[in-house]
């Protein structure tokens, strides 16, 4: 009986201490993770701040003006180019097909399925007449 | 310990054990020890010492056990944990301790604080200075090999090589992999817009303390304190307007070879300043590279005799007090001679002029007579109401006080009527004009965004009727008078030219002018006041050698308004339409049969 009790308590002590240490290690690991996550957040925030400053720097009005002058065919807006929504004339569609504008050329009409690659051993790539790679 | 060593010595007391009834007597075996007198005493002492030592050891072990339990419960208690605790209570921990940002009215970044790496070296740990310098010079373009070498040659333990590197530079230096080089994180104030908003923003010194402009005025709010976190500042400036203004001003400044220029765009209904440019300006990222002249804010700190733009106030005052009606007028045939001064017209008509004519042809004689009729006292009181006589208040520290004449009598009133003898800043003038055109309410200008619902403090200075007449008169100046070059198709610009000779050492300099144009648009319902000024413009062939405001400053406003009108969502109108013609009609009542051309 006495022996049993001793063994039982020994087992209990070892189990509890094992559990306790396991828990302690786990907490330590989680804390380490949390620390590194926080560090990451700080780092990311810092990066975002720098990127925002960079974005603003790249979007300076004089830079945009120079780029627009170079690439866009835009001039100052003349007064006649400004209109309100009420200035747009009403257009009634009476449902006849002829009145609905359709594109004169439908690109899909001329579309044909590309020729299937013939089954068989490896083929050398050649250019077909239509320009696609076969 | 001493007890133990003492016990182990050979001179320890001898213990004699005697058993009077023999060893086998079980009844008396507890009280068997019998010691000799001196030996017993010594033993007692030794036992006491043992107990003492035991107690001390036990105490130490209890402390150790307690510490162990404490550690098991609270972890290792290092700094990481405390840092994460504060992070949880305040989610935006990063940047809170930093100087806050400054943004424009649309939230575009104007000033921010960045953590930058600064490069330093420990010369003692550098193995091969020549190699280091050669490699480093490839990354740092603005430093030569020789300068790096000379820095490394110093006998100090610590040498700054370059402060505030860009992230790319830091990466490249890391990639070089040279021992003896180290980084230190530093905070640096960064202004992405460069010199665009320089005078309003001001700048901060190396320790990130604002020493000019908004940076200084809002130092407490931007840097924050232990109790209050740093809070960002939203300016009323719109960078698009600011850019257009700076662009036009610098173009015309070089066109007319002026030594300086200033311009403002002011919202007449809220008093917000949308654009404020003073040229030459500086880059707040490196303020030390610029002269003090470029840091001088001509808009707020500079005070000038504004010239004819002041006639706006004279006419408004005359109409508001009822001294003269729109139909009335004054004889401007002869120059006025008073107290040794001669007041003459720059655009002489040599006839009787009605009030609209006095304004549109900018007659000094007419304006002087008009002010004289009102009298110095009322004149002074009226200008004081418009904020012309006090130092204005604006959220920047660089504010100039107006220069008043030493005494204010009839002669001073006559000269101030056409803008000479009283020096005010462009800021004061623009705020005054805003009050004249917006229905007569003076609103204090601001560089801070006023959101919808902000309680405006407005002070009525002239009646709404007078304000309406003044709008028509200002429009007349652009339509038929001296300010024709300020016309922007569709935006109904109205304004007044002002050409004044600069005062230097108490004398007027004939060859140095201040040409200014103050305007508002659209004149049927004014929303913005636009001010433009050139310091010492020179005429060119395009202006036929003229350098007066109508030729130099007015075109700036014309071009600027057609640029910023669409941005500010001002709907263009047809000037020829009946409604507009009627709204802008003003009876000129000229006594000349035919309108003289200007």
mmCIF file of C-alpha atoms in Angstrom, chain B residues 232-572:
data_model
loop_
_atom_site.group_PDB
_atom_site.id
_atom_site.type_symbol
_atom_site.label_atom_id
_atom_site.label_comp_id
_atom_site.label_asym_id
_atom_site.label_seq_id
_atom_site.Cartn_x
_atom_site.Cartn_y
_atom_site.Cartn_z
ATOM 1 C CA UNK B 232 -1.375 65.209 -38.029
ATOM 2 C CA UNK B 233 -2.167 68.621 -39.518
ATOM 3 C CA UNK B 234 -4.408 69.075 -42.546
ATOM 4 C CA UNK B 235 -3.599 72.221 -44.469
ATOM 5 C CA UNK B 236 -6.086 74.089 -46.626
ATOM 6 C CA UNK B 237 -3.513 74.099 -49.429
ATOM 7 C CA UNK B 238 -4.403 72.127 -52.554
ATOM 8 C CA UNK B 239 -1.195 70.933 -54.208
ATOM 9 C CA UNK B 240 -2.764 71.107 -57.681
ATOM 10 C CA UNK B 241 -3.634 74.772 -57.231
ATOM 11 C CA UNK B 242 -0.313 75.389 -55.545
ATOM 12 C CA UNK B 243 1.530 73.838 -58.470
ATOM 13 C CA UNK B 244 -0.410 75.782 -61.107
ATOM 14 C CA UNK B 245 0.223 78.989 -59.180
ATOM 15 C CA UNK B 246 3.932 78.305 -58.807
ATOM 16 C CA UNK B 247 4.224 77.270 -62.424
ATOM 17 C CA UNK B 248 2.602 80.447 -63.751
ATOM 18 C CA UNK B 249 4.445 82.708 -61.341
ATOM 19 C CA UNK B 250 7.856 81.278 -62.152
ATOM 20 C CA UNK B 251 7.139 81.408 -65.880
ATOM 21 C CA UNK B 252 6.184 85.075 -65.731
ATOM 22 C CA UNK B 253 8.940 85.863 -63.305
ATOM 23 C CA UNK B 254 11.529 84.731 -65.821
ATOM 24 C CA UNK B 255 9.566 86.264 -68.686
ATOM 25 C CA UNK B 256 9.719 89.710 -67.106
ATOM 26 C CA UNK B 257 13.060 89.156 -65.344
ATOM 27 C CA UNK B 258 11.530 89.951 -61.983
ATOM 28 C CA UNK B 259 13.553 89.443 -58.820
ATOM 29 C CA UNK B 260 10.634 87.882 -57.007
ATOM 30 C CA UNK B 261 7.012 86.916 -57.270
ATOM 31 C CA UNK B 262 4.151 86.105 -54.957
ATOM 32 C CA UNK B 263 0.700 84.693 -55.452
ATOM 33 C CA UNK B 264 -2.269 83.496 -53.479
ATOM 34 C CA UNK B 265 -5.557 81.737 -54.068
ATOM 35 C CA UNK B 266 -8.077 82.317 -51.296
ATOM 36 C CA UNK B 267 -11.549 80.876 -50.803
ATOM 37 C CA UNK B 268 -13.778 83.900 -50.174
ATOM 38 C CA UNK B 269 -16.459 81.928 -48.347
ATOM 39 C CA UNK B 270 -14.313 80.105 -45.841
ATOM 40 C CA UNK B 271 -11.091 82.108 -45.766
ATOM 41 C CA UNK B 272 -9.049 79.016 -46.625
ATOM 42 C CA UNK B 273 -5.839 79.610 -48.522
ATOM 43 C CA UNK B 274 -5.702 77.097 -51.371
ATOM 44 C CA UNK B 275 -2.390 78.222 -52.729
ATOM 45 C CA UNK B 276 0.331 80.469 -51.443
ATOM 46 C CA UNK B 277 3.561 80.777 -53.384
ATOM 47 C CA UNK B 278 6.456 83.103 -52.856
ATOM 48 C CA UNK B 279 9.344 83.019 -55.274
ATOM 49 C CA UNK B 280 12.263 82.478 -55.054
ATOM 50 C CA UNK B 281 11.616 79.570 -52.710
ATOM 51 C CA UNK B 282 13.640 76.821 -51.090
ATOM 52 C CA UNK B 283 13.648 73.071 -50.649
ATOM 53 C CA UNK B 284 12.712 72.280 -47.032
ATOM 54 C CA UNK B 285 14.602 68.988 -47.328
ATOM 55 C CA UNK B 286 17.870 70.935 -47.382
ATOM 56 C CA UNK B 287 17.112 74.445 -46.153
ATOM 57 C CA UNK B 288 20.748 75.236 -45.435
ATOM 58 C CA UNK B 289 21.585 75.282 -49.130
ATOM 59 C CA UNK B 290 19.356 78.301 -49.743
ATOM 60 C CA UNK B 291 19.826 81.979 -49.067
ATOM 61 C CA UNK B 292 17.729 83.840 -46.532
ATOM 62 C CA UNK B 293 16.098 85.749 -49.407
ATOM 63 C CA UNK B 294 14.557 82.541 -50.702
ATOM 64 C CA UNK B 295 13.176 81.782 -47.234
ATOM 65 C CA UNK B 296 11.434 85.153 -47.116
ATOM 66 C CA UNK B 297 7.688 84.731 -47.509
ATOM 67 C CA UNK B 298 6.590 87.672 -49.622
ATOM 68 C CA UNK B 299 2.931 86.822 -49.068
ATOM 69 C CA UNK B 300 2.768 87.034 -45.310
ATOM 70 C CA UNK B 301 6.029 88.529 -44.097
ATOM 71 C CA UNK B 302 6.632 91.070 -46.836
ATOM 72 C CA UNK B 303 4.742 94.368 -46.670
ATOM 73 C CA UNK B 304 4.471 96.567 -49.735
ATOM 74 C CA UNK B 305 2.753 99.712 -50.850
ATOM 75 C CA UNK B 306 0.211 98.014 -53.028
ATOM 76 C CA UNK B 307 -0.684 100.872 -55.341
ATOM 77 C CA UNK B 308 -3.944 101.106 -57.215
ATOM 78 C CA UNK B 309 -5.433 97.871 -55.847
ATOM 79 C CA UNK B 310 -6.254 100.014 -52.803
ATOM 80 C CA UNK B 311 -8.683 102.013 -54.934
ATOM 81 C CA UNK B 312 -11.013 99.037 -54.503
ATOM 82 C CA UNK B 313 -11.248 99.863 -50.800
ATOM 83 C CA UNK B 314 -11.558 103.601 -51.475
ATOM 84 C CA UNK B 315 -14.430 103.152 -53.915
ATOM 85 C CA UNK B 316 -16.153 100.561 -51.705
ATOM 86 C CA UNK B 317 -15.890 102.899 -48.746
ATOM 87 C CA UNK B 318 -17.218 105.867 -50.731
ATOM 88 C CA UNK B 319 -20.174 103.876 -52.049
ATOM 89 C CA UNK B 320 -20.901 102.257 -48.702
ATOM 90 C CA UNK B 321 -20.846 105.509 -46.741
ATOM 91 C CA UNK B 322 -22.842 107.235 -49.476
ATOM 92 C CA UNK B 323 -20.322 110.038 -49.950
ATOM 93 C CA UNK B 324 -20.673 109.595 -53.676
ATOM 94 C CA UNK B 325 -23.025 107.510 -55.772
ATOM 95 C CA UNK B 326 -22.284 105.380 -58.802
ATOM 96 C CA UNK B 327 -23.559 108.235 -60.962
ATOM 97 C CA UNK B 328 -21.302 110.797 -59.311
ATOM 98 C CA UNK B 329 -17.725 111.587 -60.126
ATOM 99 C CA UNK B 330 -14.781 113.935 -59.775
ATOM 100 C CA UNK B 331 -12.879 116.275 -62.001
ATOM 101 C CA UNK B 332 -9.551 114.685 -62.939
ATOM 102 C CA UNK B 333 -8.371 117.308 -65.395
ATOM 103 C CA UNK B 334 -5.585 118.778 -63.314
ATOM 104 C CA UNK B 335 -3.120 117.023 -61.009
ATOM 105 C CA UNK B 336 -3.573 117.781 -57.305
ATOM 106 C CA UNK B 337 -0.865 119.821 -55.641
ATOM 107 C CA UNK B 338 -0.795 119.390 -51.896
ATOM 108 C CA UNK B 339 1.944 120.029 -49.305
ATOM 109 C CA UNK B 340 4.644 119.930 -51.927
ATOM 110 C CA UNK B 341 3.383 116.692 -53.443
ATOM 111 C CA UNK B 342 1.844 116.273 -56.853
ATOM 112 C CA UNK B 343 -0.807 113.623 -57.380
ATOM 113 C CA UNK B 344 -1.208 112.799 -61.050
ATOM 114 C CA UNK B 345 -2.720 110.037 -63.173
ATOM 115 C CA UNK B 346 -0.770 107.299 -64.897
ATOM 116 C CA UNK B 347 -3.453 106.994 -67.545
ATOM 117 C CA UNK B 348 -4.576 110.669 -67.732
ATOM 118 C CA UNK B 349 -7.965 111.371 -69.292
ATOM 119 C CA UNK B 350 -7.921 115.088 -68.468
ATOM 120 C CA UNK B 351 -11.663 115.386 -67.934
ATOM 121 C CA UNK B 352 -14.445 114.757 -65.447
ATOM 122 C CA UNK B 353 -14.611 111.068 -64.535
ATOM 123 C CA UNK B 354 -17.495 109.154 -63.067
ATOM 124 C CA UNK B 355 -16.877 106.680 -60.211
ATOM 125 C CA UNK B 356 -16.798 103.602 -62.503
ATOM 126 C CA UNK B 357 -14.397 105.458 -64.778
ATOM 127 C CA UNK B 358 -12.139 106.457 -61.897
ATOM 128 C CA UNK B 359 -11.931 102.791 -60.962
ATOM 129 C CA UNK B 360 -11.531 101.310 -64.442
ATOM 130 C CA UNK B 361 -8.980 103.862 -65.648
ATOM 131 C CA UNK B 362 -7.301 103.837 -62.235
ATOM 132 C CA UNK B 363 -7.375 107.574 -61.681
ATOM 133 C CA UNK B 364 -5.236 108.647 -58.728
ATOM 134 C CA UNK B 365 -6.750 112.140 -58.759
ATOM 135 C CA UNK B 366 -10.290 110.810 -58.580
ATOM 136 C CA UNK B 367 -9.497 108.341 -55.815
ATOM 137 C CA UNK B 368 -7.647 110.988 -53.806
ATOM 138 C CA UNK B 369 -10.551 113.420 -54.035
ATOM 139 C CA UNK B 370 -12.976 110.669 -53.123
ATOM 140 C CA UNK B 371 -11.023 109.757 -49.980
ATOM 141 C CA UNK B 372 -10.611 113.395 -49.075
ATOM 142 C CA UNK B 373 -14.392 113.737 -49.131
ATOM 143 C CA UNK B 374 -14.703 110.879 -46.677
ATOM 144 C CA UNK B 375 -12.072 112.233 -44.320
ATOM 145 C CA UNK B 376 -9.064 110.656 -42.593
ATOM 146 C CA UNK B 377 -10.913 109.409 -39.500
ATOM 147 C CA UNK B 378 -13.521 107.372 -41.354
ATOM 148 C CA UNK B 379 -10.893 106.208 -43.834
ATOM 149 C CA UNK B 380 -8.702 104.887 -41.037
ATOM 150 C CA UNK B 381 -11.630 103.215 -39.296
ATOM 151 C CA UNK B 382 -12.752 101.560 -42.531
ATOM 152 C CA UNK B 383 -9.303 100.161 -43.310
ATOM 153 C CA UNK B 384 -9.018 98.961 -39.718
ATOM 154 C CA UNK B 385 -12.293 97.054 -40.148
ATOM 155 C CA UNK B 386 -10.785 95.358 -43.206
ATOM 156 C CA UNK B 387 -7.783 94.304 -41.139
ATOM 157 C CA UNK B 388 -5.336 96.554 -42.985
ATOM 158 C CA UNK B 389 -3.917 98.264 -39.912
ATOM 159 C CA UNK B 390 -3.235 95.319 -37.611
ATOM 160 C CA UNK B 391 -0.872 92.433 -37.859
ATOM 161 C CA UNK B 392 -2.959 89.658 -39.419
ATOM 162 C CA UNK B 393 -3.242 86.266 -37.780
ATOM 163 C CA UNK B 394 -2.345 83.162 -39.707
ATOM 164 C CA UNK B 395 -1.064 79.760 -38.595
ATOM 165 C CA UNK B 396 2.540 80.483 -39.495
ATOM 166 C CA UNK B 397 5.010 82.444 -37.378
ATOM 167 C CA UNK B 398 6.344 84.553 -40.257
ATOM 168 C CA UNK B 399 3.770 87.336 -40.304
ATOM 169 C CA UNK B 400 4.599 90.913 -41.131
ATOM 170 C CA UNK B 401 2.896 93.867 -39.482
ATOM 171 C CA UNK B 402 1.678 96.684 -41.738
ATOM 172 C CA UNK B 403 3.659 99.936 -41.819
ATOM 173 C CA UNK B 404 1.370 102.858 -41.014
ATOM 174 C CA UNK B 405 2.163 106.471 -41.806
ATOM 175 C CA UNK B 406 3.518 108.399 -38.797
ATOM 176 C CA UNK B 407 0.443 110.642 -38.887
ATOM 177 C CA UNK B 408 -2.786 110.249 -40.801
ATOM 178 C CA UNK B 409 -4.143 113.538 -42.064
ATOM 179 C CA UNK B 410 -5.730 114.728 -45.264
ATOM 180 C CA UNK B 411 -2.603 114.222 -47.375
ATOM 181 C CA UNK B 412 -2.014 110.686 -46.058
ATOM 182 C CA UNK B 413 -5.645 109.822 -46.699
ATOM 183 C CA UNK B 414 -5.318 111.074 -50.267
ATOM 184 C CA UNK B 415 -2.194 108.987 -50.970
ATOM 185 C CA UNK B 416 -3.441 105.883 -49.169
ATOM 186 C CA UNK B 417 -6.581 106.145 -51.318
ATOM 187 C CA UNK B 418 -4.491 104.989 -54.250
ATOM 188 C CA UNK B 419 -2.231 102.724 -52.249
ATOM 189 C CA UNK B 420 0.771 104.795 -51.289
ATOM 190 C CA UNK B 421 1.862 105.569 -47.746
ATOM 191 C CA UNK B 422 0.493 102.376 -46.182
ATOM 192 C CA UNK B 423 2.362 99.104 -46.568
ATOM 193 C CA UNK B 424 0.411 95.917 -46.163
ATOM 194 C CA UNK B 425 1.155 92.285 -46.915
ATOM 195 C CA UNK B 426 -0.457 90.514 -49.897
ATOM 196 C CA UNK B 427 -2.188 88.313 -47.328
ATOM 197 C CA UNK B 428 -3.979 91.331 -45.835
ATOM 198 C CA UNK B 429 -4.880 92.667 -49.256
ATOM 199 C CA UNK B 430 -6.330 89.348 -50.429
ATOM 200 C CA UNK B 431 -8.359 88.903 -47.237
ATOM 201 C CA UNK B 432 -9.673 92.464 -47.631
ATOM 202 C CA UNK B 433 -10.647 91.906 -51.262
ATOM 203 C CA UNK B 434 -12.346 88.646 -50.279
ATOM 204 C CA UNK B 435 -14.495 90.625 -47.838
ATOM 205 C CA UNK B 436 -15.320 93.201 -50.522
ATOM 206 C CA UNK B 437 -16.561 90.617 -53.037
ATOM 207 C CA UNK B 438 -18.137 87.915 -50.860
ATOM 208 C CA UNK B 439 -21.060 90.055 -49.705
ATOM 209 C CA UNK B 440 -19.150 92.226 -47.304
ATOM 210 C CA UNK B 441 -18.142 89.765 -44.565
ATOM 211 C CA UNK B 442 -14.539 89.733 -43.389
ATOM 212 C CA UNK B 443 -13.344 86.217 -42.655
ATOM 213 C CA UNK B 444 -9.939 85.642 -41.160
ATOM 214 C CA UNK B 445 -7.729 83.728 -43.608
ATOM 215 C CA UNK B 446 -6.301 80.381 -42.595
ATOM 216 C CA UNK B 447 -3.932 77.731 -43.899
ATOM 217 C CA UNK B 448 -5.743 74.970 -42.002
ATOM 218 C CA UNK B 449 -8.569 73.070 -43.645
ATOM 219 C CA UNK B 450 -11.980 74.206 -42.435
ATOM 220 C CA UNK B 451 -14.349 71.305 -42.769
ATOM 221 C CA UNK B 452 -18.001 71.574 -43.575
ATOM 222 C CA UNK B 453 -19.922 72.872 -40.584
ATOM 223 C CA UNK B 454 -17.007 74.827 -39.181
ATOM 224 C CA UNK B 455 -18.398 77.826 -37.316
ATOM 225 C CA UNK B 456 -17.071 80.812 -39.248
ATOM 226 C CA UNK B 457 -16.526 84.068 -37.487
ATOM 227 C CA UNK B 458 -17.448 86.710 -40.044
ATOM 228 C CA UNK B 459 -17.537 90.446 -39.502
ATOM 229 C CA UNK B 460 -19.750 92.528 -41.796
ATOM 230 C CA UNK B 461 -17.683 95.415 -43.159
ATOM 231 C CA UNK B 462 -19.722 96.688 -46.124
ATOM 232 C CA UNK B 463 -23.297 96.148 -47.173
ATOM 233 C CA UNK B 464 -24.252 93.389 -49.584
ATOM 234 C CA UNK B 465 -25.413 95.985 -52.089
ATOM 235 C CA UNK B 466 -22.028 97.707 -52.115
ATOM 236 C CA UNK B 467 -20.352 94.333 -52.457
ATOM 237 C CA UNK B 468 -22.501 93.586 -55.495
ATOM 238 C CA UNK B 469 -21.588 96.933 -57.083
ATOM 239 C CA UNK B 470 -17.900 96.323 -56.392
ATOM 240 C CA UNK B 471 -18.098 92.981 -58.213
ATOM 241 C CA UNK B 472 -19.497 94.718 -61.280
ATOM 242 C CA UNK B 473 -16.808 97.389 -61.075
ATOM 243 C CA UNK B 474 -14.028 94.833 -60.757
ATOM 244 C CA UNK B 475 -15.441 92.959 -63.721
ATOM 245 C CA UNK B 476 -15.532 96.255 -65.650
ATOM 246 C CA UNK B 477 -11.777 96.709 -65.087
ATOM 247 C CA UNK B 478 -11.084 93.382 -66.817
ATOM 248 C CA UNK B 479 -13.722 93.875 -69.467
ATOM 249 C CA UNK B 480 -12.906 97.434 -70.489
ATOM 250 C CA UNK B 481 -10.244 98.832 -68.202
ATOM 251 C CA UNK B 482 -6.599 98.294 -67.291
ATOM 252 C CA UNK B 483 -6.869 94.590 -66.479
ATOM 253 C CA UNK B 484 -7.886 93.239 -69.882
ATOM 254 C CA UNK B 485 -5.077 90.681 -69.940
ATOM 255 C CA UNK B 486 -6.557 88.923 -66.915
ATOM 256 C CA UNK B 487 -9.509 87.690 -68.946
ATOM 257 C CA UNK B 488 -10.089 83.943 -68.767
ATOM 258 C CA UNK B 489 -12.823 82.881 -71.143
ATOM 259 C CA UNK B 490 -15.871 81.636 -69.275
ATOM 260 C CA UNK B 491 -14.738 82.373 -65.739
ATOM 261 C CA UNK B 492 -15.857 86.021 -65.394
ATOM 262 C CA UNK B 493 -12.638 87.296 -63.858
ATOM 263 C CA UNK B 494 -12.790 90.684 -62.236
ATOM 264 C CA UNK B 495 -9.953 92.497 -60.574
ATOM 265 C CA UNK B 496 -7.802 95.514 -60.140
ATOM 266 C CA UNK B 497 -4.278 96.285 -61.258
ATOM 267 C CA UNK B 498 -1.778 97.877 -58.950
ATOM 268 C CA UNK B 499 1.570 99.324 -59.934
ATOM 269 C CA UNK B 500 3.608 100.932 -57.202
ATOM 270 C CA UNK B 501 7.126 102.230 -57.005
ATOM 271 C CA UNK B 502 9.228 100.508 -54.421
ATOM 272 C CA UNK B 503 10.279 102.455 -51.383
ATOM 273 C CA UNK B 504 13.923 102.164 -50.499
ATOM 274 C CA UNK B 505 15.482 104.263 -47.779
ATOM 275 C CA UNK B 506 12.447 106.495 -47.544
ATOM 276 C CA UNK B 507 12.450 107.390 -51.246
ATOM 277 C CA UNK B 508 10.516 106.011 -54.168
ATOM 278 C CA UNK B 509 12.639 104.173 -56.710
ATOM 279 C CA UNK B 510 11.386 105.061 -60.160
ATOM 280 C CA UNK B 511 13.007 102.063 -61.820
ATOM 281 C CA UNK B 512 11.796 99.437 -59.343
ATOM 282 C CA UNK B 513 8.123 98.559 -59.418
ATOM 283 C CA UNK B 514 5.798 96.243 -57.587
ATOM 284 C CA UNK B 515 3.234 95.089 -60.130
ATOM 285 C CA UNK B 516 0.268 93.326 -58.601
ATOM 286 C CA UNK B 517 -3.135 92.168 -59.686
ATOM 287 C CA UNK B 518 -5.834 91.195 -57.269
ATOM 288 C CA UNK B 519 -8.883 89.485 -58.666
ATOM 289 C CA UNK B 520 -11.825 87.295 -57.927
ATOM 290 C CA UNK B 521 -13.790 84.825 -60.010
ATOM 291 C CA UNK B 522 -16.499 84.065 -61.121
ATOM 292 C CA UNK B 523 -17.772 87.587 -60.628
ATOM 293 C CA UNK B 524 -21.490 86.690 -60.673
ATOM 294 C CA UNK B 525 -20.909 84.599 -57.532
ATOM 295 C CA UNK B 526 -17.318 85.032 -56.370
ATOM 296 C CA UNK B 527 -15.720 81.949 -54.907
ATOM 297 C CA UNK B 528 -11.995 82.555 -55.083
ATOM 298 C CA UNK B 529 -9.698 85.520 -54.785
ATOM 299 C CA UNK B 530 -6.545 85.246 -56.873
ATOM 300 C CA UNK B 531 -3.612 87.498 -56.174
ATOM 301 C CA UNK B 532 -0.438 87.783 -58.247
ATOM 302 C CA UNK B 533 2.511 90.062 -57.720
ATOM 303 C CA UNK B 534 5.820 90.573 -59.481
ATOM 304 C CA UNK B 535 8.742 92.253 -57.751
ATOM 305 C CA UNK B 536 10.657 94.571 -60.103
ATOM 306 C CA UNK B 537 9.407 93.285 -63.457
ATOM 307 C CA UNK B 538 11.056 94.572 -66.616
ATOM 308 C CA UNK B 539 9.211 95.196 -69.824
ATOM 309 C CA UNK B 540 9.944 93.168 -72.927
ATOM 310 C CA UNK B 541 9.069 93.381 -76.589
ATOM 311 C CA UNK B 542 5.810 91.519 -76.066
ATOM 312 C CA UNK B 543 4.635 94.166 -73.646
ATOM 313 C CA UNK B 544 6.075 96.973 -75.810
ATOM 314 C CA UNK B 545 8.421 97.796 -72.979
ATOM 315 C CA UNK B 546 5.620 98.332 -70.479
ATOM 316 C CA UNK B 547 6.116 96.868 -67.030
ATOM 317 C CA UNK B 548 2.942 98.027 -65.342
ATOM 318 C CA UNK B 549 0.653 95.504 -63.689
ATOM 319 C CA UNK B 550 -1.812 95.392 -66.572
ATOM 320 C CA UNK B 551 0.951 94.009 -68.793
ATOM 321 C CA UNK B 552 2.908 91.867 -66.362
ATOM 322 C CA UNK B 553 0.771 90.704 -63.426
ATOM 323 C CA UNK B 554 -2.670 90.525 -65.050
ATOM 324 C CA UNK B 555 -1.701 87.788 -67.589
ATOM 325 C CA UNK B 556 -0.630 85.559 -64.685
ATOM 326 C CA UNK B 557 -4.149 85.688 -63.273
ATOM 327 C CA UNK B 558 -5.747 85.140 -66.678
ATOM 328 C CA UNK B 559 -3.707 82.018 -67.359
ATOM 329 C CA UNK B 560 -3.997 80.767 -63.800
ATOM 330 C CA UNK B 561 -7.777 81.062 -63.632
ATOM 331 C CA UNK B 562 -8.269 79.093 -66.839
ATOM 332 C CA UNK B 563 -5.982 76.432 -65.366
ATOM 333 C CA UNK B 564 -7.507 76.153 -61.909
ATOM 334 C CA UNK B 565 -11.134 76.845 -62.843
ATOM 335 C CA UNK B 566 -11.809 73.251 -63.935
ATOM 336 C CA UNK B 567 -9.952 71.868 -60.882
ATOM 337 C CA UNK B 568 -12.063 73.985 -58.542
ATOM 338 C CA UNK B 569 -15.243 72.854 -60.315
ATOM 339 C CA UNK B 570 -16.279 76.365 -61.303
ATOM 340 C CA UNK B 571 -18.827 76.082 -64.104
ATOM 341 C CA UNK B 572 -17.840 78.283 -67.035
#
